[in-house]
């Protein structure tokens, strides 16, 4: 069962994270903390998602999740990115009952095993929640009229 | 469905006990209820197989404990119709729940001289003294509803009592001494009008009636596990999330925090913000099992059973010479808690002689001394019923009271 | 007497459990301890045969409950060498005990700007955050002892830290994260000199060492039942009677009072003054059974057993490549709680992989985030021992850590 | 067993209390409350114990106990009264194991049964504790030099 959690894809992303490091310019930033373990992440986004940058400390699950997030969402059209985000949340909150769609989630499907560990779901979600806040601050997904 | 009290009783090991050579007749459930096998077993099973600390571990035992603890919260939330489980804060009893609001109110209500808190003369000390002390600390003024001769809340002064100066009204839902069930609708409406918050002390109602926080319209309710088939050591504060979010922590410490440095701390969202340190984990799980038990029987059915008992008891007691009942004389708008005096015999002596016959009633001021003062007695004798009470129990009480009168003839 | 750990283990039902197909190796006792049969049975027996509310009834069940509850208080008092059982206040956990002092201190210490409270960088959040909030409420200033590189309390600044301005010093007796056992003698002496009170957070010491309040010389100590074989939902504040008598009630309500009118209330003497509402009765009785169990084995013997385990563990862990231990490197002046990091592997991952092998350790900041900050890590992995821990458990940990390194190689 | 508690002597004292009612002059007064049941008593004494008066509300045990106290202590030489008080306290705190001496305690021996009811011991002691405080305030039993 533990191999379900620590899949090679996850360990790879953990050891070789994609797009790590905070970059300028950005339009929204959020800092999130997991109060039980002290893990932290900062995520920055531009409003067109042309860049998503992040930094923080955390376990393999949260770090790999950030790397996968970057890989999946960066440079995507906004509606598509939000759909992927939805799918990842659904997978994580599915208690292991949700079948992930590789076409949508790419390497994210490796997190299917995490959903069976309630204590670790928070780790996997940490970067995604920070992204959500950062995106909201950047006005991502808000229609231009409303934004203005 | 007829309520099968014999089947219910079979679940309560203590009901098989003898007291002073007589079968136990337990008429003190308003003080604390007895526990069914299902609750005792759930607690033992947790301690023997799953015990770990919550919210702090990734290991299996910690995860099992956290899951069970949070499942108990969800059960309690569903039981009272809370909008989300996160509105349910576990405390150690009602008293802590009420004090949580009273100690933090100075801050989140910015209380000061000129502000008013309104309670009633019918309150349990646990819903009176915390507000007296809050007023002392802040300079706010305490005011209160009176009680009518029939033992009802006197709402005739509502408009002058609850005014723009009122910041919070805290009222008992069902009186633990008079049995009166208050309908909070008018008070809640008036409080809304003047912008005051409402706390309902549901310590006696949640165990005995269907209670739905949305229907009640209050901002907070408090209740306690040991009166509703659950263990000691666990209570509940329910509050509207929007309000809980504005409140500072109370028993601060482990688990209440977001991040801590020596220089300062930021806090977790509710309910974690208010659950400092290791919570009563086994006790919450026991309360969850109690809620399952009550839900399976149906609160409507339990209430109906108790209404029947109350009608029966009010009649049986009316036949005892020299007996005076305090509180509503008919079962309408009252629960299965009946206080009385036996002419010429002090409650202590009544209780002692009944105990000799295995009949367990409570005597004293019932932590509601102002009610005793209101009715001109230092103490009362109280019989209180629950889902396992039978008409035989009430007959035993009536026979016992005859005996009391003979001893003191 | 040699300490018969196999016989001890036979008393703990949970130790027969399997986790993920492996026998349970429980190394998280500093988080919460497991419970022996004797404690679980005492609680069940009370609930099945004697359950009643305390201090409020003259009936047999109430009297039996009160007697058992007060007997538990007397056992706890004897266990820590209190002058009288009335110095033992039952709370729900250590966190409530510390908050009781912190919330009432504004009043009984008349705290204000210019006054100082002193803690340390080694504190559990439950002995840090309540003082931060007290200082915020009163304008007093919080100061703290640092921690040395070896994980010891840095007392080098004692004279400048504890001064005439200091009103209270609150320090952990044994650190829950570093394992350090502090000798409070110098701090107590200095506090006496300047007229400050001393509270010791004994949450980790009372379960593991002989603790005698007279010998410690402190004014208050706090500890918690669930870490000393007792149930959740029960803790203790011990205080000198002369001090407790000067303190106002905290969780006020039923049982805390002498007499109540709507206009005002007078309060009962300690400990009743501080035990508002229905206390954790079953839990106190469980704690009493735990104290009996510990006393029968002897705290000296338990401590010696743990010292042996600690020496063994420090050696075994030193052999794991890439492992760094936080806190004292030798068993002198430290208890059986060992925190460490595995180079390149986050504690969450360490804990998860160990759990897969049935080895239960805690990971995270252990509610002592300033200690993590002090040592430059976001989190640590911690193995903690108790009377039922064996050298086999430690071997399993060492083997598990090898496996962790392989997974993350 | 209940007959041990409600002996005829106790019921007699309860129904026909001796010396009840507060009187002047007095030199010490004390008011005591039993917080669990709300029972109250006020006791007044002169410093030579030539009068002991009392009033209050309470159960048969506490009321009879006050009546017996009055009967036993009023008009006694102080050292003797204090000895009787000691004996009564000892009896009450003896959990039913102490054999009362009728020569010292008179009707007080009827309270032997009360000692077996922990919840009622407080009732029996209420007037005696109030007497103790009232006596202390009147300077009873303090040698004249110290008193002056
Ligand atoms: C040193 C120390 N202080 C305080 C506490 C808080 O104890 P509790 O969680 O039982 O309130 C703990 C344990 O969590 C501790 O280890
Ligand atoms: C109406 C009412 N409020 C509050 C309380 C206090 O509950 P607890 O003692 O569990 O804190 C009680 C019972 O004792 C009660 O009946």
Short mmCIF file of C-alpha atoms in Angstrom, two decimals, chain C:
data_model
loop_
_atom_site.label_atom_id
_atom_site.label_comp_id
_atom_site.label_asym_id
_atom_site.label_seq_id
_atom_site.Cartn_x
_atom_site.Cartn_y
_atom_site.Cartn_z
CA UNK C 1 13.36 -5.62 41.63
CA UNK C 2 13.93 -5.98 37.94
CA UNK C 3 11.30 -4.29 35.88
CA UNK C 4 9.19 -6.97 34.19
CA UNK C 5 8.24 -5.25 30.96
CA UNK C 6 6.58 -8.37 29.52
CA UNK C 7 4.20 -8.50 32.46
CA UNK C 8 3.47 -4.80 32.10
CA UNK C 9 2.75 -5.21 28.38
CA UNK C 10 0.22 -7.94 29.10
CA UNK C 11 -1.93 -5.30 30.83
CA UNK C 12 -2.24 -3.16 27.67
CA UNK C 13 -4.82 -4.61 25.27
CA UNK C 14 -3.79 -2.37 22.36
CA UNK C 15 -0.25 -3.76 22.33
CA UNK C 16 -1.66 -6.96 20.86
CA UNK C 17 -2.79 -5.09 17.75
CA UNK C 18 -1.32 -5.26 14.28
CA UNK C 19 -0.72 -2.19 12.12
CA UNK C 20 -0.43 -2.69 8.38
CA UNK C 21 0.34 -6.34 8.97
CA UNK C 22 3.06 -5.72 11.55
CA UNK C 23 2.89 -5.94 15.34
CA UNK C 24 2.26 -2.48 16.79
CA UNK C 25 5.46 -0.70 17.88
CA UNK C 26 4.09 2.29 19.81
CA UNK C 27 6.71 5.00 20.16
CA UNK C 28 4.39 7.98 20.63
CA UNK C 29 3.75 8.00 24.38
CA UNK C 30 4.80 11.62 24.80
CA UNK C 31 1.83 12.43 22.58
CA UNK C 32 -0.58 10.18 24.44
CA UNK C 33 0.01 7.00 26.42
CA UNK C 34 -1.79 3.71 26.05
CA UNK C 35 -4.18 2.53 28.80
CA UNK C 36 -3.92 -0.60 30.90
CA UNK C 37 -6.88 -2.91 31.46
CA UNK C 38 -7.06 -1.67 35.05
CA UNK C 39 -7.90 1.88 33.93
CA UNK C 40 -10.36 0.83 31.24
CA UNK C 41 -12.09 -1.54 33.67
CA UNK C 42 -12.34 1.05 36.43
CA UNK C 43 -14.09 3.42 34.04
CA UNK C 44 -16.44 0.78 32.73
CA UNK C 45 -17.27 -0.48 36.19
CA UNK C 46 -18.12 3.03 37.30
CA UNK C 47 -20.38 3.61 34.30
CA UNK C 48 -22.11 0.25 34.61
CA UNK C 49 -22.68 0.24 38.35
CA UNK C 50 -22.09 3.52 40.16
CA UNK C 51 -22.76 6.40 37.79
CA UNK C 52 -24.30 9.47 39.41
CA UNK C 53 -23.47 13.14 39.60
CA UNK C 54 -21.10 14.28 42.34
CA UNK C 55 -21.51 16.68 45.26
CA UNK C 56 -25.16 17.22 44.51
CA UNK C 57 -27.13 14.23 45.67
CA UNK C 58 -27.78 12.47 48.91
CA UNK C 59 -28.69 9.27 47.09
CA UNK C 60 -26.58 6.14 46.99
CA UNK C 61 -25.33 6.48 43.41
CA UNK C 62 -24.44 10.11 43.97
CA UNK C 63 -22.65 9.26 47.19
CA UNK C 64 -20.72 6.41 45.58
CA UNK C 65 -19.69 8.67 42.71
CA UNK C 66 -18.65 11.47 45.02
CA UNK C 67 -16.66 9.09 47.19
CA UNK C 68 -14.89 7.61 44.15
CA UNK C 69 -14.22 11.06 42.66
CA UNK C 70 -12.77 12.41 45.91
CA UNK C 71 -10.76 9.22 46.40
CA UNK C 72 -9.19 9.85 42.98
CA UNK C 73 -8.29 13.36 44.11
CA UNK C 74 -6.64 11.97 47.25
CA UNK C 75 -4.65 9.46 45.18
CA UNK C 76 -3.39 12.17 42.84
CA UNK C 77 -2.52 14.38 45.81
CA UNK C 78 -0.49 11.60 47.44
CA UNK C 79 1.19 10.80 44.11
CA UNK C 80 2.65 14.32 43.82
CA UNK C 81 3.13 14.98 47.53
CA UNK C 82 0.45 17.69 47.84
CA UNK C 83 -0.15 19.03 51.34
CA UNK C 84 -3.86 18.22 51.08
CA UNK C 85 -6.19 16.74 48.44
CA UNK C 86 -7.89 20.14 48.25
CA UNK C 87 -4.82 21.49 46.47
CA UNK C 88 -5.64 19.24 43.51
CA UNK C 89 -7.98 20.91 40.99
CA UNK C 90 -9.32 18.63 38.27
CA UNK C 91 -9.36 20.21 34.80
CA UNK C 92 -9.84 18.63 31.39
CA UNK C 93 -6.15 18.68 30.46
CA UNK C 94 -2.89 20.56 31.06
CA UNK C 95 -3.96 23.26 28.68
CA UNK C 96 -7.02 24.14 30.76
CA UNK C 97 -4.90 24.02 33.93
CA UNK C 98 -2.42 26.55 32.55
CA UNK C 99 -5.17 28.74 31.11
CA UNK C 100 -6.91 28.75 34.48
CA UNK C 101 -3.87 30.47 35.97
CA UNK C 102 -3.29 32.67 32.92
CA UNK C 103 -6.89 33.94 32.71
CA UNK C 104 -7.24 34.62 36.43
CA UNK C 105 -3.74 36.12 36.77
CA UNK C 106 -4.86 39.49 35.42
CA UNK C 107 -6.93 39.71 38.58
CA UNK C 108 -5.01 37.95 41.35
CA UNK C 109 -1.64 39.30 40.22
CA UNK C 110 -3.11 42.69 39.22
CA UNK C 111 -1.05 42.55 36.05
CA UNK C 112 -0.42 45.64 33.99
CA UNK C 113 2.17 47.42 31.86
CA UNK C 114 5.63 47.12 33.39
CA UNK C 115 4.96 43.66 34.80
CA UNK C 116 6.69 40.71 33.23
CA UNK C 117 5.95 37.03 32.67
CA UNK C 118 8.87 34.73 31.89
CA UNK C 119 8.68 31.51 29.90
CA UNK C 120 11.23 29.69 27.74
CA UNK C 121 11.87 28.95 24.10
CA UNK C 122 11.40 25.27 25.00
CA UNK C 123 7.72 25.51 25.86
CA UNK C 124 4.85 23.53 24.44
CA UNK C 125 2.38 25.95 22.81
CA UNK C 126 0.04 25.26 25.72
CA UNK C 127 2.55 26.90 28.06
CA UNK C 128 3.38 29.75 25.71
CA UNK C 129 0.26 30.99 23.92
CA UNK C 130 -1.83 31.54 27.10
CA UNK C 131 0.91 33.85 28.41
CA UNK C 132 1.22 35.67 25.10
CA UNK C 133 -2.51 36.35 25.21
CA UNK C 134 -2.40 37.35 28.88
CA UNK C 135 0.30 39.88 28.05
CA UNK C 136 -1.78 41.20 25.16
CA UNK C 137 -4.80 41.61 27.43
CA UNK C 138 -2.96 43.31 30.28
CA UNK C 139 -0.07 45.15 28.67
CA UNK C 140 2.45 43.04 30.57
CA UNK C 141 5.61 41.93 28.77
CA UNK C 142 6.59 38.38 27.88
CA UNK C 143 10.25 37.41 28.19
CA UNK C 144 11.91 34.04 27.77
CA UNK C 145 14.89 31.83 28.46
CA UNK C 146 16.71 30.60 25.37
CA UNK C 147 17.80 27.06 24.56
CA UNK C 148 21.45 26.04 24.16
CA UNK C 149 22.81 24.11 21.20
CA UNK C 150 22.73 20.99 23.38
CA UNK C 151 19.01 21.51 23.93
CA UNK C 152 19.33 22.68 27.54
CA UNK C 153 17.61 25.64 29.13
CA UNK C 154 19.99 28.60 28.91
CA UNK C 155 20.01 29.95 32.45
CA UNK C 156 23.01 32.24 31.89
CA UNK C 157 20.76 35.33 31.84
CA UNK C 158 18.72 34.29 34.88
CA UNK C 159 19.44 37.44 36.92
CA UNK C 160 18.53 39.86 34.17
CA UNK C 161 15.58 37.84 32.98
CA UNK C 162 13.89 37.26 36.32
CA UNK C 163 13.76 40.58 38.12
CA UNK C 164 11.61 42.65 40.44
CA UNK C 165 9.32 43.21 37.46
CA UNK C 166 8.68 39.49 37.06
CA UNK C 167 5.32 38.39 38.38
CA UNK C 168 5.31 34.78 37.23
CA UNK C 169 7.72 32.30 35.67
CA UNK C 170 6.22 29.37 33.77
CA UNK C 171 8.64 26.71 32.62
CA UNK C 172 8.42 23.18 31.32
CA UNK C 173 9.75 20.51 33.67
CA UNK C 174 10.54 18.02 30.94
CA UNK C 175 10.52 19.09 27.31
CA UNK C 176 8.12 17.17 25.09
CA UNK C 177 10.34 17.67 22.06
CA UNK C 178 13.96 17.66 23.27
CA UNK C 179 13.51 15.27 26.18
CA UNK C 180 15.43 17.67 28.42
CA UNK C 181 14.62 17.47 32.13
CA UNK C 182 15.01 20.92 33.65
CA UNK C 183 16.16 21.30 37.23
CA UNK C 184 14.01 24.22 38.38
CA UNK C 185 16.01 24.82 41.61
CA UNK C 186 17.91 27.95 40.53
CA UNK C 187 14.89 29.48 38.83
CA UNK C 188 12.69 28.82 41.85
CA UNK C 189 15.30 30.36 44.17
CA UNK C 190 15.61 33.44 41.98
CA UNK C 191 11.83 33.77 41.71
CA UNK C 192 11.54 33.63 45.51
CA UNK C 193 14.15 36.38 45.74
CA UNK C 194 12.18 38.73 43.52
CA UNK C 195 8.75 37.66 44.72
CA UNK C 196 7.60 35.99 41.51
CA UNK C 197 5.40 32.90 41.33
CA UNK C 198 6.56 29.74 39.54
CA UNK C 199 4.40 27.39 37.49
CA UNK C 200 5.95 24.18 36.21
CA UNK C 201 4.46 22.44 33.22
CA UNK C 202 4.82 18.85 34.41
CA UNK C 203 2.85 17.30 31.54
CA UNK C 204 5.85 15.17 30.59
CA UNK C 205 7.47 14.72 33.99
CA UNK C 206 4.66 13.49 36.24
CA UNK C 207 4.05 10.48 33.95
CA UNK C 208 7.71 9.47 33.89
CA UNK C 209 9.57 10.59 37.03
CA UNK C 210 8.88 10.74 40.73
CA UNK C 211 7.55 14.29 41.19
CA UNK C 212 7.14 15.84 44.62
CA UNK C 213 5.68 19.32 44.70
CA UNK C 214 7.22 20.10 48.08
CA UNK C 215 10.68 19.24 46.77
CA UNK C 216 10.16 21.18 43.53
CA UNK C 217 9.26 24.32 45.43
CA UNK C 218 6.96 25.64 42.71
CA UNK C 219 3.64 27.40 43.32
CA UNK C 220 1.65 25.60 40.62
CA UNK C 221 2.12 22.51 38.52
CA UNK C 222 0.01 21.34 35.59
CA UNK C 223 -0.26 17.86 34.13
CA UNK C 224 -2.61 15.73 32.08
CA UNK C 225 -4.18 12.30 32.56
CA UNK C 226 -3.91 10.88 29.06
CA UNK C 227 -0.12 10.95 29.09
CA UNK C 228 0.10 8.95 32.35
CA UNK C 229 -2.02 5.87 31.48
CA UNK C 230 -5.24 7.72 32.31
CA UNK C 231 -8.07 8.64 29.97
CA UNK C 232 -8.49 11.75 27.87
CA UNK C 233 -10.63 14.54 29.32
CA UNK C 234 -8.88 14.87 32.69
CA UNK C 235 -5.98 17.04 33.83
CA UNK C 236 -4.71 18.56 37.02
CA UNK C 237 -3.75 21.95 38.34
CA UNK C 238 -1.96 21.70 41.64
CA UNK C 239 -1.49 24.94 43.54
CA UNK C 240 -0.51 25.98 47.03
CA UNK C 241 -3.70 26.35 49.04
CA UNK C 242 -2.78 29.86 50.21
CA UNK C 243 -2.56 30.92 46.55
CA UNK C 244 -5.62 29.08 45.28
CA UNK C 245 -7.58 30.85 48.00
CA UNK C 246 -6.67 34.24 46.52
CA UNK C 247 -7.78 33.34 43.01
CA UNK C 248 -11.19 34.14 41.52
CA UNK C 249 -13.22 31.39 39.82
CA UNK C 250 -12.50 30.67 36.17
CA UNK C 251 -15.06 28.30 34.64
CA UNK C 252 -17.78 29.51 37.01
CA UNK C 253 -21.13 27.81 37.38
CA UNK C 254 -22.68 24.91 39.25
CA UNK C 255 -20.52 23.67 42.14
CA UNK C 256 -18.20 26.69 42.24
CA UNK C 257 -20.46 28.71 44.45
CA UNK C 258 -21.25 29.27 48.09
CA UNK C 259 -24.47 31.18 47.64
CA UNK C 260 -26.12 32.79 44.62
CA UNK C 261 -28.61 35.59 44.18
CA UNK C 262 -29.43 37.36 40.94
CA UNK C 263 -27.44 40.33 42.23
CA UNK C 264 -24.25 38.47 43.06
CA UNK C 265 -22.49 35.34 44.12
CA UNK C 266 -20.02 34.22 46.76
CA UNK C 267 -17.69 31.37 45.98
CA UNK C 268 -16.78 28.02 47.46
CA UNK C 269 -13.26 27.36 48.71
CA UNK C 270 -10.77 25.51 46.45
CA UNK C 271 -10.89 23.08 44.75
CA UNK C 272 -14.68 23.37 44.22
CA UNK C 273 -14.28 27.05 43.25
CA UNK C 274 -12.45 25.98 40.09
CA UNK C 275 -14.47 22.92 39.10
CA UNK C 276 -17.45 24.50 37.37
CA UNK C 277 -20.24 22.24 36.20
CA UNK C 278 -20.21 18.49 36.14
CA UNK C 279 -16.56 17.49 36.24
CA UNK C 280 -15.02 14.63 34.24
CA UNK C 281 -16.09 12.12 36.90
CA UNK C 282 -15.45 8.84 35.11
CA UNK C 283 -12.19 10.28 33.83
CA UNK C 284 -11.00 11.28 37.30
CA UNK C 285 -11.76 7.75 38.47
CA UNK C 286 -9.77 6.41 35.52
CA UNK C 287 -6.88 8.69 36.44
CA UNK C 288 -7.06 7.40 40.02
CA UNK C 289 -6.71 3.85 38.69
CA UNK C 290 -3.75 4.96 36.56
CA UNK C 291 -2.07 6.46 39.63
CA UNK C 292 -2.62 3.18 41.49
CA UNK C 293 -1.01 1.33 38.61
CA UNK C 294 2.01 3.64 38.46
CA UNK C 295 2.40 3.63 42.23
CA UNK C 296 2.34 -0.16 42.40
CA UNK C 297 5.17 -0.37 39.86
CA UNK C 298 7.05 2.52 41.46
CA UNK C 299 7.97 5.71 39.65
CA UNK C 300 11.67 5.13 40.42
CA UNK C 301 11.52 1.79 38.63
CA UNK C 302 9.65 3.24 35.69
CA UNK C 303 12.16 6.05 35.39
CA UNK C 304 15.10 3.62 35.56
CA UNK C 305 13.56 1.46 32.84
CA UNK C 306 13.16 4.49 30.62
CA UNK C 307 16.70 5.67 31.29
CA UNK C 308 17.99 2.31 30.09
CA UNK C 309 15.85 2.55 26.99
CA UNK C 310 17.06 6.07 26.34
CA UNK C 311 20.71 5.05 26.55
CA UNK C 312 20.00 2.15 24.22
CA UNK C 313 18.10 4.35 21.76
CA UNK C 314 20.68 7.12 21.66
CA UNK C 315 23.27 4.50 20.75
CA UNK C 316 21.08 2.72 18.20
CA UNK C 317 20.13 5.97 16.49
CA UNK C 318 23.72 7.22 16.43
CA UNK C 319 24.45 4.23 14.19
CA UNK C 320 21.86 5.26 11.57
CA UNK C 321 23.74 7.15 8.82
CA UNK C 322 22.56 10.70 8.16
CA UNK C 323 20.63 10.94 11.41
CA UNK C 324 20.90 14.03 13.61
CA UNK C 325 19.54 14.04 17.16
CA UNK C 326 18.10 17.23 18.69
CA UNK C 327 18.49 17.64 22.44
CA UNK C 328 20.93 16.13 24.96
CA UNK C 329 23.05 13.40 23.43
CA UNK C 330 23.43 11.37 26.65
CA UNK C 331 20.77 10.00 29.01
CA UNK C 332 21.81 12.33 31.84
CA UNK C 333 19.19 14.97 32.58
CA UNK C 334 16.89 13.84 29.80
CA UNK C 335 13.95 11.50 29.50
CA UNK C 336 12.86 8.90 26.99
CA UNK C 337 11.82 11.27 24.24
CA UNK C 338 14.20 11.49 21.30
CA UNK C 339 13.69 13.83 18.36
CA UNK C 340 15.79 13.64 15.23
CA UNK C 341 16.01 14.33 11.52
CA UNK C 342 16.92 11.97 8.73
CA UNK C 343 19.05 13.79 6.21
CA UNK C 344 17.09 14.60 3.05
CA UNK C 345 13.82 13.07 4.18
CA UNK C 346 10.99 15.17 5.53
CA UNK C 347 9.59 13.98 8.90
CA UNK C 348 6.17 13.40 7.37
CA UNK C 349 7.71 10.90 5.02
CA UNK C 350 9.75 9.30 7.78
CA UNK C 351 6.63 8.85 9.88
CA UNK C 352 4.59 7.52 7.00
CA UNK C 353 7.07 4.86 6.03
CA UNK C 354 7.61 3.83 9.64
CA UNK C 355 3.84 3.53 10.08
CA UNK C 356 3.76 1.18 7.13
CA UNK C 357 6.02 -1.05 9.23
CA UNK C 358 3.81 -0.69 12.32
CA UNK C 359 6.19 1.76 13.99
CA UNK C 360 4.21 4.73 15.36
CA UNK C 361 6.27 7.89 15.87
CA UNK C 362 5.18 11.51 15.87
CA UNK C 363 6.24 13.99 13.23
CA UNK C 364 5.72 17.72 12.95
CA UNK C 365 6.51 20.66 15.21
CA UNK C 366 5.18 18.82 18.28
CA UNK C 367 3.31 21.93 19.43
CA UNK C 368 6.71 23.48 20.13
CA UNK C 369 7.37 25.36 16.94
CA UNK C 370 9.87 27.80 18.50
CA UNK C 371 12.13 24.82 19.24
CA UNK C 372 12.03 23.79 15.58
CA UNK C 373 12.81 27.37 14.58
CA UNK C 374 15.65 27.42 17.13
CA UNK C 375 17.21 24.37 15.48
CA UNK C 376 16.50 25.57 11.95
CA UNK C 377 14.07 22.86 10.88
CA UNK C 378 10.37 23.06 10.04
CA UNK C 379 9.61 19.79 11.78
CA UNK C 380 11.17 16.83 13.56
CA UNK C 381 10.53 13.11 13.96
CA UNK C 382 10.12 11.97 17.56
CA UNK C 383 10.23 8.56 19.23
CA UNK C 384 9.05 8.51 22.84
CA UNK C 385 9.07 5.69 25.35
CA UNK C 386 7.12 4.55 28.36
CA UNK C 387 6.96 1.71 30.84
CA UNK C 388 5.75 -0.75 28.17
CA UNK C 389 8.49 0.10 25.64
CA UNK C 390 11.15 -2.54 24.91
CA UNK C 391 14.55 -2.56 23.27
CA UNK C 392 12.88 -4.61 20.52
CA UNK C 393 10.71 -1.58 19.81
CA UNK C 394 13.84 0.51 19.40
CA UNK C 395 15.42 -2.08 17.14
CA UNK C 396 12.29 -1.99 14.99
CA UNK C 397 12.64 1.79 14.79
CA UNK C 398 16.29 1.56 13.73
CA UNK C 399 15.44 -1.05 11.09
CA UNK C 400 12.57 1.13 9.92
CA UNK C 401 14.85 4.11 9.51
CA UNK C 402 17.14 2.06 7.27
CA UNK C 403 14.10 1.34 5.14
CA UNK C 404 13.21 5.04 5.04
CA UNK C 405 16.67 5.78 3.70
CA UNK C 406 16.32 3.12 1.02
CA UNK C 407 12.97 4.50 -0.21
CA UNK C 408 14.42 8.00 -0.47
CA UNK C 409 17.90 6.94 -1.66
#
